[in-house]
C-alpha angles and dihedrals in degrees: 000000000000120000111239119251116271108217091193087066091046092258122144136176124244125183112219121174091346092306121112112226126192108223124195133182101239119180090253092050093049092049089052090048091052092049089056104032104027128236117004089220089057090048090052091050090047090051093048089054090053089242103121113135127221087248092055093047093049093044095051093047092046093050091050094052112105114254094237092059099029113145120198119281090248091053090055091049091050090049090053090051092045093052094041127241094272092056092042092056091062095075090040090054091050091050095047092046090054090048091054098041102032125216120312 
């Protein structure tokens, strides 16, 4: 049985293809995200302006998905669309909050 996500650690749940994944912003995942999306601070500002794109949301969530459970990039994008952008921003908010505040 999967352990539930711990938002205090920056973890969030994402349902992809009917399977619940626990995503977490590891250092490696965040470096990969920055290489693709640019500065995380810029991404946070972009999010606070309500200007995140579907591409940015899907990319950040995909990079933060553990390798052992990693779905395809398209599957993550489809999951974001299926849940709706409002629901998809919840895990993004958890990840970005952890990035800004660090781990307790």
